[in-house]
């Protein structure tokens, strides 16, 4: 990893702007002004951009008009073009504001990935060229969401992948911070579309953010937070439209040191996910290897399991329930009856009328009153809990989908209002 700041003698800031922030020429001009202002404060600035507005969606639908099953490689050739447009326009806009700028594709900027087209994994970032241009006083603008393989094939990282690009470049050059500037102005204690007065968090830890993301909060691409945690790159999620303070995502140690007086709660936020389905295998024989069989089969179909619950056995049999995301249900469903037969379960029950509501926070397990309060707040609303699962960072309940938003509000009121 290059410590760019040391080479250049100035702090290095990486800013990422999402699609809505660069949706029109006017938006791009405003972003350019903001980038230039950051540089004039004395920083070296690298910018990672998404494609303008809905460009990527439009390119996807265009491809479908031509070929329902386009080759993955050609999808990458097509989709990576969106970010090239926004990056070059932004570089021009920055020049117009009076600062030198240069735009790079992911390939030119040294983003090396594996060859899995449309969902490539990052292998490394070769950031020499970025650092060289920063050293010359330029603002470097890089296309998000894309890279290149060792064989010079263009790849993309999967939808929403620009966050991940941004954090990888920040880690690769050793940037002092990575600002994710977007259409929301931070991470909230609950989804503002569901809860009336959620609070914006001053900070949360990488682990809490990952947990919230996996439990349904849609703020950042999870892979970006994983990279940030691994290389300890503090992330700021803030608005690209105004200057209000955002939310820092950083290590627990740093967060507690720098923000300790601001928050002392053990429940950081409430997450929910209505996009799930519950699968129960009923009366599964209770002997070693059965769970292994089930989940080996599911992993073969590449099904991501969100939560698994096995209850206490009675009469030599267990019920095993698990949640999958609703979209994957169509892939698993055809195999479930065979699976049940294979392991000797008496039947399979599929329920897509459930959702999960979860609390996330670092202190959840250490305070036994928290579970009691969560369940009581649901009981008071007459909401039945279907499944419960917990870890040291979260406590999740499956509840009927039609009561999910009431559940979020009740729990938020209990812990965060
Ligand atoms: N343009 C890509 C997408 O819409 C990547 C991104 O925006 O992060 O998925
Ligand atoms: Mg996008």
Short mmCIF file of C-alpha atoms and ligand atoms in Angstrom, two decimals:
data_model
loop_
_atom_site.label_atom_id
_atom_site.label_comp_id
_atom_site.label_asym_id
_atom_site.label_seq_id
_atom_site.Cartn_x
_atom_site.Cartn_y
_atom_site.Cartn_z
CA UNK A 1 0.00 0.00 0.00
CA UNK A 2 1.29 3.42 -0.94
CA UNK A 3 1.07 6.07 1.73
CA UNK A 4 0.27 8.81 -0.76
CA UNK A 5 0.02 11.50 1.87
CA UNK A 6 3.65 10.98 2.87
CA UNK A 7 4.88 11.17 -0.70
CA UNK A 8 2.84 14.21 -1.55
CA UNK A 9 3.16 16.07 1.71
CA UNK A 10 -0.55 16.87 1.97
CA UNK A 11 -3.48 14.94 3.40
CA UNK A 12 -5.17 12.81 0.73
CA UNK A 13 -8.96 12.84 0.63
CA UNK A 14 -10.99 10.48 -1.51
CA UNK A 15 -14.53 11.53 -2.37
CA UNK A 16 -17.10 9.30 -4.03
CA UNK A 17 -20.17 10.71 -5.74
CA UNK A 18 -23.12 8.48 -6.60
CA UNK A 19 -25.29 8.56 -9.72
CA UNK A 20 -27.91 11.02 -8.44
CA UNK A 21 -25.15 13.48 -7.50
CA UNK A 22 -23.85 13.62 -11.09
CA UNK A 23 -27.19 13.18 -12.83
CA UNK A 24 -27.03 16.33 -15.02
CA UNK A 25 -24.46 18.83 -16.29
CA UNK A 26 -25.58 21.22 -13.56
CA UNK A 27 -25.05 18.55 -10.90
CA UNK A 28 -21.60 17.83 -12.29
CA UNK A 29 -20.73 21.52 -12.12
CA UNK A 30 -21.73 21.63 -8.46
CA UNK A 31 -19.73 18.52 -7.67
CA UNK A 32 -16.72 20.10 -9.40
CA UNK A 33 -17.01 23.16 -7.18
CA UNK A 34 -17.16 21.02 -4.08
CA UNK A 35 -14.15 18.98 -5.16
CA UNK A 36 -12.17 22.13 -5.93
CA UNK A 37 -13.05 23.63 -2.56
CA UNK A 38 -11.72 20.49 -0.85
CA UNK A 39 -8.46 20.81 -2.73
CA UNK A 40 -8.11 24.50 -1.90
CA UNK A 41 -8.35 23.63 1.79
CA UNK A 42 -4.92 22.06 1.29
CA UNK A 43 -5.73 18.46 0.40
CA UNK A 44 -4.79 16.23 -2.49
CA UNK A 45 -8.13 15.01 -3.86
CA UNK A 46 -9.13 11.81 -5.65
CA UNK A 47 -12.73 11.48 -6.84
CA UNK A 48 -14.54 8.25 -7.73
CA UNK A 49 -17.81 8.60 -9.65
CA UNK A 50 -20.80 6.47 -10.57
CA UNK A 51 -22.56 6.72 -13.91
CA UNK A 52 -24.92 9.68 -14.38
CA UNK A 53 -28.41 9.14 -12.95
CA UNK A 54 -30.04 6.00 -14.27
CA UNK A 55 -27.48 5.40 -17.01
CA UNK A 56 -26.57 1.88 -15.88
CA UNK A 57 -30.23 0.82 -15.74
CA UNK A 58 -30.77 2.24 -19.21
CA UNK A 59 -27.78 0.38 -20.58
CA UNK A 60 -29.06 -2.84 -19.03
CA UNK A 61 -32.48 -2.45 -20.65
CA UNK A 62 -30.93 -1.54 -23.97
CA UNK A 63 -28.90 -4.74 -23.89
CA UNK A 64 -32.04 -6.77 -23.15
CA UNK A 65 -33.75 -5.33 -26.22
CA UNK A 66 -30.93 -6.74 -28.27
CA UNK A 67 -30.22 -10.02 -26.54
CA UNK A 68 -32.08 -11.55 -23.59
CA UNK A 69 -28.97 -13.45 -22.55
CA UNK A 70 -26.06 -11.23 -23.43
CA UNK A 71 -22.55 -12.59 -22.88
CA UNK A 72 -21.26 -11.40 -19.50
CA UNK A 73 -18.08 -10.06 -21.04
CA UNK A 74 -20.04 -7.82 -23.38
CA UNK A 75 -22.19 -6.60 -20.48
CA UNK A 76 -19.01 -5.37 -18.82
CA UNK A 77 -17.88 -3.66 -22.02
CA UNK A 78 -21.24 -1.94 -22.15
CA UNK A 79 -21.76 -1.05 -18.49
CA UNK A 80 -18.31 0.33 -17.80
CA UNK A 81 -18.99 3.03 -20.39
CA UNK A 82 -21.48 4.77 -18.07
CA UNK A 83 -18.82 5.77 -15.56
CA UNK A 84 -16.43 6.90 -18.31
CA UNK A 85 -18.95 9.54 -19.33
CA UNK A 86 -19.38 10.96 -15.83
CA UNK A 87 -15.65 10.85 -15.02
CA UNK A 88 -14.54 12.68 -18.15
CA UNK A 89 -17.26 15.30 -17.79
CA UNK A 90 -16.32 15.87 -14.17
CA UNK A 91 -12.65 16.32 -15.10
CA UNK A 92 -13.70 18.94 -17.67
CA UNK A 93 -15.90 20.67 -15.11
CA UNK A 94 -13.01 20.82 -12.63
CA UNK A 95 -10.72 22.34 -15.27
CA UNK A 96 -13.41 24.93 -15.90
CA UNK A 97 -13.35 25.79 -12.19
CA UNK A 98 -9.66 26.55 -12.53
CA UNK A 99 -7.92 23.42 -11.20
CA UNK A 100 -6.01 20.84 -13.23
CA UNK A 101 -7.72 17.45 -13.39
CA UNK A 102 -7.33 14.12 -15.14
CA UNK A 103 -9.82 11.28 -15.48
CA UNK A 104 -8.92 7.59 -15.53
CA UNK A 105 -10.85 4.43 -16.23
CA UNK A 106 -10.61 1.75 -13.56
CA UNK A 107 -8.02 0.04 -15.74
CA UNK A 108 -5.87 3.16 -16.12
CA UNK A 109 -6.10 3.81 -12.41
CA UNK A 110 -4.79 0.32 -11.62
CA UNK A 111 -7.85 -1.55 -10.34
CA UNK A 112 -6.92 -5.19 -10.92
CA UNK A 113 -9.71 -7.76 -10.54
CA UNK A 114 -10.37 -11.42 -11.15
CA UNK A 115 -12.16 -12.47 -14.33
CA UNK A 116 -15.70 -13.00 -13.03
CA UNK A 117 -17.51 -10.67 -15.39
CA UNK A 118 -20.29 -8.48 -13.90
CA UNK A 119 -19.31 -9.45 -10.35
CA UNK A 120 -15.55 -9.23 -10.30
CA UNK A 121 -13.59 -9.33 -7.06
CA UNK A 122 -10.79 -6.86 -6.51
CA UNK A 123 -7.34 -8.39 -6.34
CA UNK A 124 -5.24 -5.27 -5.88
CA UNK A 125 -4.89 -1.61 -6.67
CA UNK A 126 -1.73 -0.41 -8.40
CA UNK A 127 -1.97 3.21 -7.50
CA UNK A 128 1.34 4.63 -8.76
CA UNK A 129 -0.23 6.63 -11.54
CA UNK A 130 -2.78 8.20 -9.21
CA UNK A 131 -0.08 9.19 -6.76
CA UNK A 132 2.08 10.61 -9.52
CA UNK A 133 -0.71 12.84 -10.79
CA UNK A 134 -1.66 13.96 -7.30
CA UNK A 135 2.01 14.90 -6.87
CA UNK A 136 1.73 17.11 -9.94
CA UNK A 137 -1.10 18.98 -8.28
CA UNK A 138 -3.91 17.40 -10.29
CA UNK A 139 -7.27 16.29 -9.05
CA UNK A 140 -7.64 12.66 -10.12
CA UNK A 141 -11.12 11.50 -11.19
CA UNK A 142 -11.66 7.73 -11.47
CA UNK A 143 -14.55 5.70 -12.85
CA UNK A 144 -16.17 3.61 -10.14
CA UNK A 145 -17.51 0.07 -10.44
CA UNK A 146 -14.89 -1.31 -12.82
CA UNK A 147 -11.45 -2.77 -13.21
CA UNK A 148 -9.32 -4.87 -15.46
CA UNK A 149 -8.00 -8.41 -15.29
CA UNK A 150 -4.37 -9.40 -15.62
CA UNK A 151 -5.28 -10.28 -19.25
CA UNK A 152 -6.62 -6.79 -19.96
CA UNK A 153 -10.26 -7.72 -19.93
CA UNK A 154 -12.63 -5.05 -18.63
CA UNK A 155 -14.70 -6.12 -15.63
CA UNK A 156 -17.36 -4.57 -13.41
CA UNK A 157 -17.82 -5.19 -9.70
CA UNK A 158 -21.59 -5.71 -9.54
CA UNK A 159 -24.42 -3.20 -9.25
CA UNK A 160 -23.75 -0.45 -6.77
CA UNK A 161 -20.04 -1.28 -6.91
CA UNK A 162 -18.70 2.26 -6.98
CA UNK A 163 -18.65 2.42 -3.18
CA UNK A 164 -16.40 -0.60 -3.24
CA UNK A 165 -14.13 0.98 -5.85
CA UNK A 166 -13.90 4.12 -3.77
CA UNK A 167 -12.85 2.32 -0.60
CA UNK A 168 -10.41 0.10 -2.48
CA UNK A 169 -8.70 3.13 -4.01
CA UNK A 170 -8.69 4.88 -0.64
CA UNK A 171 -7.01 1.83 0.88
CA UNK A 172 -4.66 1.44 -2.10
CA UNK A 173 -3.27 4.95 -1.84
CA UNK A 174 -3.49 5.11 1.94
CA UNK A 175 -5.92 8.07 1.84
CA UNK A 176 -6.54 9.75 5.17
CA UNK A 177 -10.28 9.43 4.70
CA UNK A 178 -12.92 8.30 2.28
CA UNK A 179 -16.06 10.38 1.90
CA UNK A 180 -19.11 8.70 0.37
CA UNK A 181 -21.22 11.61 -0.84
CA UNK A 182 -24.70 10.60 -1.75
CA UNK A 183 -28.39 11.44 -1.69
CA UNK A 184 -28.80 10.49 1.98
CA UNK A 185 -26.93 12.53 4.53
CA UNK A 186 -25.82 9.78 6.85
CA UNK A 187 -26.73 6.56 8.57
CA UNK A 188 -29.93 6.82 10.60
CA UNK A 189 -31.20 4.92 13.62
CA UNK A 190 -33.95 3.50 11.37
CA UNK A 191 -35.26 3.89 7.85
CA UNK A 192 -36.67 7.46 7.61
CA UNK A 193 -39.41 6.19 5.32
CA UNK A 194 -40.78 4.08 8.18
CA UNK A 195 -39.93 5.92 11.39
CA UNK A 196 -40.97 9.53 11.76
CA UNK A 197 -38.03 10.95 13.68
CA UNK A 198 -34.97 8.78 13.30
CA UNK A 199 -31.69 10.26 14.50
CA UNK A 200 -28.64 10.58 12.33
CA UNK A 201 -25.75 8.66 13.88
CA UNK A 202 -22.54 10.54 14.60
CA UNK A 203 -20.66 7.32 14.05
CA UNK A 204 -20.96 3.56 14.03
CA UNK A 205 -18.38 0.81 13.88
CA UNK A 206 -17.51 -1.14 10.75
CA UNK A 207 -19.02 -4.24 12.36
CA UNK A 208 -22.26 -2.51 13.23
CA UNK A 209 -22.56 -1.13 9.71
CA UNK A 210 -21.95 -4.56 8.18
CA UNK A 211 -24.53 -6.06 10.49
CA UNK A 212 -27.07 -3.36 9.62
CA UNK A 213 -26.40 -3.87 5.92
CA UNK A 214 -26.88 -7.61 6.14
CA UNK A 215 -30.11 -7.08 8.09
CA UNK A 216 -31.59 -4.84 5.45
CA UNK A 217 -30.23 -1.28 5.78
CA UNK A 218 -29.43 -0.01 2.32
CA UNK A 219 -26.75 2.61 2.77
CA UNK A 220 -23.50 1.20 1.48
CA UNK A 221 -22.40 -1.72 -0.63
CA UNK A 222 -21.32 -4.25 2.06
CA UNK A 223 -18.15 -5.11 0.23
CA UNK A 224 -17.03 -1.52 0.63
CA UNK A 225 -17.41 -1.70 4.41
CA UNK A 226 -15.54 -5.00 4.50
CA UNK A 227 -12.59 -3.43 2.71
CA UNK A 228 -12.74 -0.37 4.94
CA UNK A 229 -12.62 -2.60 8.02
CA UNK A 230 -9.80 -4.70 6.69
CA UNK A 231 -7.58 -1.69 5.87
CA UNK A 232 -9.01 0.57 8.57
CA UNK A 233 -10.13 3.35 6.22
CA UNK A 234 -12.56 5.65 8.07
CA UNK A 235 -15.62 6.31 5.91
CA UNK A 236 -17.82 9.36 6.04
CA UNK A 237 -21.34 9.00 4.64
CA UNK A 238 -22.70 12.47 3.94
CA UNK A 239 -24.90 14.42 1.55
CA UNK A 240 -23.50 15.56 -1.77
CA UNK A 241 -26.13 18.29 -1.89
CA UNK A 242 -25.41 20.14 1.34
CA UNK A 243 -22.73 20.42 3.98
CA UNK A 244 -24.48 18.90 7.03
CA UNK A 245 -22.32 16.62 9.17
CA UNK A 246 -22.63 13.00 8.07
CA UNK A 247 -21.97 9.67 9.80
CA UNK A 248 -18.49 8.27 10.37
CA UNK A 249 -17.95 4.56 10.00
CA UNK A 250 -14.72 3.59 11.68
CA UNK A 251 -13.16 1.17 14.12
CA UNK A 252 -14.79 0.87 17.51
CA UNK A 253 -11.59 2.13 19.15
CA UNK A 254 -11.45 5.27 17.05
CA UNK A 255 -15.17 5.91 17.35
CA UNK A 256 -15.19 5.59 21.12
CA UNK A 257 -12.17 7.85 21.42
CA UNK A 258 -13.34 10.56 19.07
CA UNK A 259 -17.07 10.57 19.65
CA UNK A 260 -17.40 9.12 23.13
CA UNK A 261 -19.53 11.85 24.63
CA UNK A 262 -21.97 11.94 21.80
CA UNK A 263 -23.38 8.47 22.18
CA UNK A 264 -23.39 5.93 24.94
CA UNK A 265 -26.27 3.75 23.84
CA UNK A 266 -25.81 0.06 23.30
CA UNK A 267 -28.45 -0.15 20.58
CA UNK A 268 -27.17 1.75 17.58
CA UNK A 269 -30.06 1.25 15.21
CA UNK A 270 -33.07 -0.73 14.05
CA UNK A 271 -32.86 -2.48 10.69
CA UNK A 272 -35.59 -4.25 8.84
CA UNK A 273 -35.99 -6.37 5.75
CA UNK A 274 -39.30 -7.15 4.09
CA UNK A 275 -37.63 -8.88 1.23
CA UNK A 276 -37.31 -12.33 2.80
CA UNK A 277 -38.95 -15.73 2.73
CA UNK A 278 -38.94 -18.37 5.43
CA UNK A 279 -38.36 -22.00 4.64
CA UNK A 280 -39.05 -24.61 7.32
CA UNK A 281 -38.14 -28.27 7.11
CA UNK A 282 -40.46 -30.00 9.52
CA UNK A 283 -39.68 -33.19 11.49
CA UNK A 284 -36.12 -33.58 10.38
CA UNK A 285 -34.54 -36.69 11.99
CA UNK A 286 -32.25 -35.66 14.81
CA UNK A 287 -28.88 -37.14 13.98
CA UNK A 288 -25.43 -35.91 12.99
CA UNK A 289 -24.97 -34.77 9.40
CA UNK A 290 -28.51 -33.64 8.66
CA UNK A 291 -27.88 -29.90 8.89
CA UNK A 292 -24.67 -30.43 6.97
CA UNK A 293 -26.65 -32.12 4.21
CA UNK A 294 -29.21 -29.34 3.99
CA UNK A 295 -26.79 -26.50 3.85
CA UNK A 296 -24.38 -28.25 1.54
CA UNK A 297 -27.22 -28.65 -0.93
CA UNK A 298 -28.23 -25.02 -0.56
CA UNK A 299 -24.69 -23.79 -1.01
CA UNK A 300 -24.53 -25.76 -4.23
CA UNK A 301 -27.35 -23.59 -5.53
CA UNK A 302 -25.49 -20.54 -4.30
CA UNK A 303 -28.32 -19.53 -1.98
CA UNK A 304 -27.39 -16.99 0.63
CA UNK A 305 -28.91 -17.86 3.98
CA UNK A 306 -29.86 -14.87 6.10
CA UNK A 307 -30.71 -16.60 9.35
CA UNK A 308 -30.94 -20.19 10.60
CA UNK A 309 -32.92 -21.47 13.55
CA UNK A 310 -33.13 -25.02 14.83
CA UNK A 311 -35.36 -25.56 17.81
CA UNK A 312 -34.97 -28.03 20.68
CA UNK A 313 -35.74 -31.49 19.39
CA UNK A 314 -38.70 -33.52 20.55
CA UNK A 315 -39.32 -37.18 19.87
CA UNK A 316 -36.14 -37.59 17.84
CA UNK A 317 -37.02 -34.90 15.32
CA UNK A 318 -36.22 -31.23 14.75
CA UNK A 319 -37.70 -28.38 12.80
CA UNK A 320 -35.09 -26.38 10.95
CA UNK A 321 -36.09 -22.97 9.62
CA UNK A 322 -34.07 -20.48 7.68
CA UNK A 323 -34.58 -17.23 5.86
CA UNK A 324 -33.46 -16.47 2.34
CA UNK A 325 -33.88 -13.28 0.37
CA UNK A 326 -37.15 -13.27 -1.56
CA UNK A 327 -35.50 -13.19 -4.98
CA UNK A 328 -33.57 -16.37 -4.33
CA UNK A 329 -36.72 -18.29 -3.40
CA UNK A 330 -37.43 -19.07 -7.05
CA UNK A 331 -34.00 -20.70 -7.35
CA UNK A 332 -34.37 -22.89 -4.26
CA UNK A 333 -38.02 -23.75 -4.38
CA UNK A 334 -37.80 -26.42 -7.11
CA UNK A 335 -35.20 -28.31 -5.06
CA UNK A 336 -36.81 -28.17 -1.64
CA UNK A 337 -39.07 -31.19 -1.92
CA UNK A 338 -36.22 -33.39 -3.10
CA UNK A 339 -34.15 -32.03 -0.27
CA UNK A 340 -36.84 -32.83 2.27
CA UNK A 341 -37.09 -36.37 0.96
CA UNK A 342 -33.33 -36.81 0.99
CA UNK A 343 -32.99 -35.87 4.66
CA UNK A 344 -36.22 -37.50 5.79
CA UNK A 345 -38.16 -34.36 6.72
CA UNK A 346 -41.92 -34.84 6.76
CA UNK A 347 -42.68 -31.63 4.88
CA UNK A 348 -41.49 -28.22 3.74
CA UNK A 349 -43.31 -25.01 4.60
CA UNK A 350 -42.61 -21.83 2.69
CA UNK A 351 -43.78 -18.53 4.09
CA UNK A 352 -43.17 -15.35 2.15
CA UNK A 353 -45.36 -13.26 4.44
CA UNK A 354 -42.61 -12.60 6.96
CA UNK A 355 -40.05 -9.87 7.45
CA UNK A 356 -37.24 -9.31 9.90
CA UNK A 357 -36.79 -6.54 12.39
CA UNK A 358 -33.44 -6.32 14.16
CA UNK A 359 -31.58 -4.20 16.61
CA UNK A 360 -27.88 -3.71 16.04
CA UNK A 361 -25.31 -2.48 18.51
CA UNK A 362 -22.11 -3.39 20.13
CA UNK A 363 -23.46 -3.79 23.64
CA UNK A 364 -26.51 -5.88 22.90
CA UNK A 365 -25.39 -9.16 24.34
CA UNK A 366 -23.83 -7.70 27.45
CA UNK A 367 -27.11 -6.21 28.67
CA UNK A 368 -29.77 -8.82 29.35
CA UNK A 369 -32.52 -6.22 29.69
CA UNK A 370 -32.26 -5.42 25.99
CA UNK A 371 -33.85 -8.64 24.76
CA UNK A 372 -36.60 -8.28 27.33
CA UNK A 373 -37.32 -4.73 26.19
CA UNK A 374 -37.33 -5.64 22.53
CA UNK A 375 -39.76 -8.53 22.97
CA UNK A 376 -41.98 -6.50 25.33
CA UNK A 377 -42.27 -3.68 22.85
CA UNK A 378 -43.49 -6.18 20.25
CA UNK A 379 -45.84 -7.84 22.72
CA UNK A 380 -47.40 -4.50 23.62
CA UNK A 381 -48.28 -4.03 19.96
CA UNK A 382 -49.69 -7.55 19.75
CA UNK A 383 -47.03 -8.57 17.24
CA UNK A 384 -46.23 -12.25 17.26
CA UNK A 385 -42.59 -13.28 16.97
CA UNK A 386 -41.98 -16.12 14.60
CA UNK A 387 -38.23 -16.71 14.91
CA UNK A 388 -35.50 -15.18 17.04
CA UNK A 389 -31.81 -15.12 16.30
CA UNK A 390 -28.97 -13.31 18.03
CA UNK A 391 -25.26 -12.64 17.93
CA UNK A 392 -23.05 -10.39 20.00
CA UNK A 393 -23.95 -7.52 17.68
CA UNK A 394 -27.61 -8.05 16.91
CA UNK A 395 -30.95 -9.45 17.90
CA UNK A 396 -33.30 -10.28 15.04
CA UNK A 397 -36.93 -11.37 14.99
CA UNK A 398 -39.01 -12.62 12.11
CA UNK A 399 -42.51 -11.13 12.35
CA UNK A 400 -45.54 -11.09 10.04
CA UNK A 401 -44.78 -8.87 7.06
CA UNK A 402 -47.96 -6.87 7.49
CA UNK A 403 -46.86 -5.82 10.99
CA UNK A 404 -43.22 -5.21 10.10
CA UNK A 405 -43.34 -1.42 9.98
CA UNK A 406 -45.28 -1.28 13.27
CA UNK A 407 -42.59 -3.48 14.77
CA UNK A 408 -39.83 -1.15 13.57
CA UNK A 409 -41.62 1.87 15.05
CA UNK A 410 -42.30 0.16 18.39
CA UNK A 411 -38.71 -0.97 18.83
CA UNK A 412 -37.32 2.37 17.73
CA UNK A 413 -39.55 4.12 20.28
CA UNK A 414 -38.34 1.77 23.01
CA UNK A 415 -34.63 2.22 22.46
CA UNK A 416 -33.98 5.32 20.43
CA UNK A 417 -36.56 8.00 21.10
N1 LIG B 1 -23.33 2.59 -11.99
C1 LIG B 1 -23.30 1.38 -11.27
C2 LIG B 1 -24.71 0.99 -10.86
O1 LIG B 1 -25.64 1.76 -11.06
C3 LIG B 1 -22.38 1.41 -10.10
C4 LIG B 1 -22.78 2.35 -8.99
O2 LIG B 1 -23.58 3.23 -9.18
O3 LIG B 1 -22.24 2.20 -7.89
O4 LIG B 1 -24.91 -0.07 -10.34
MG1 LIG B 2 -25.84 3.73 -9.11
#
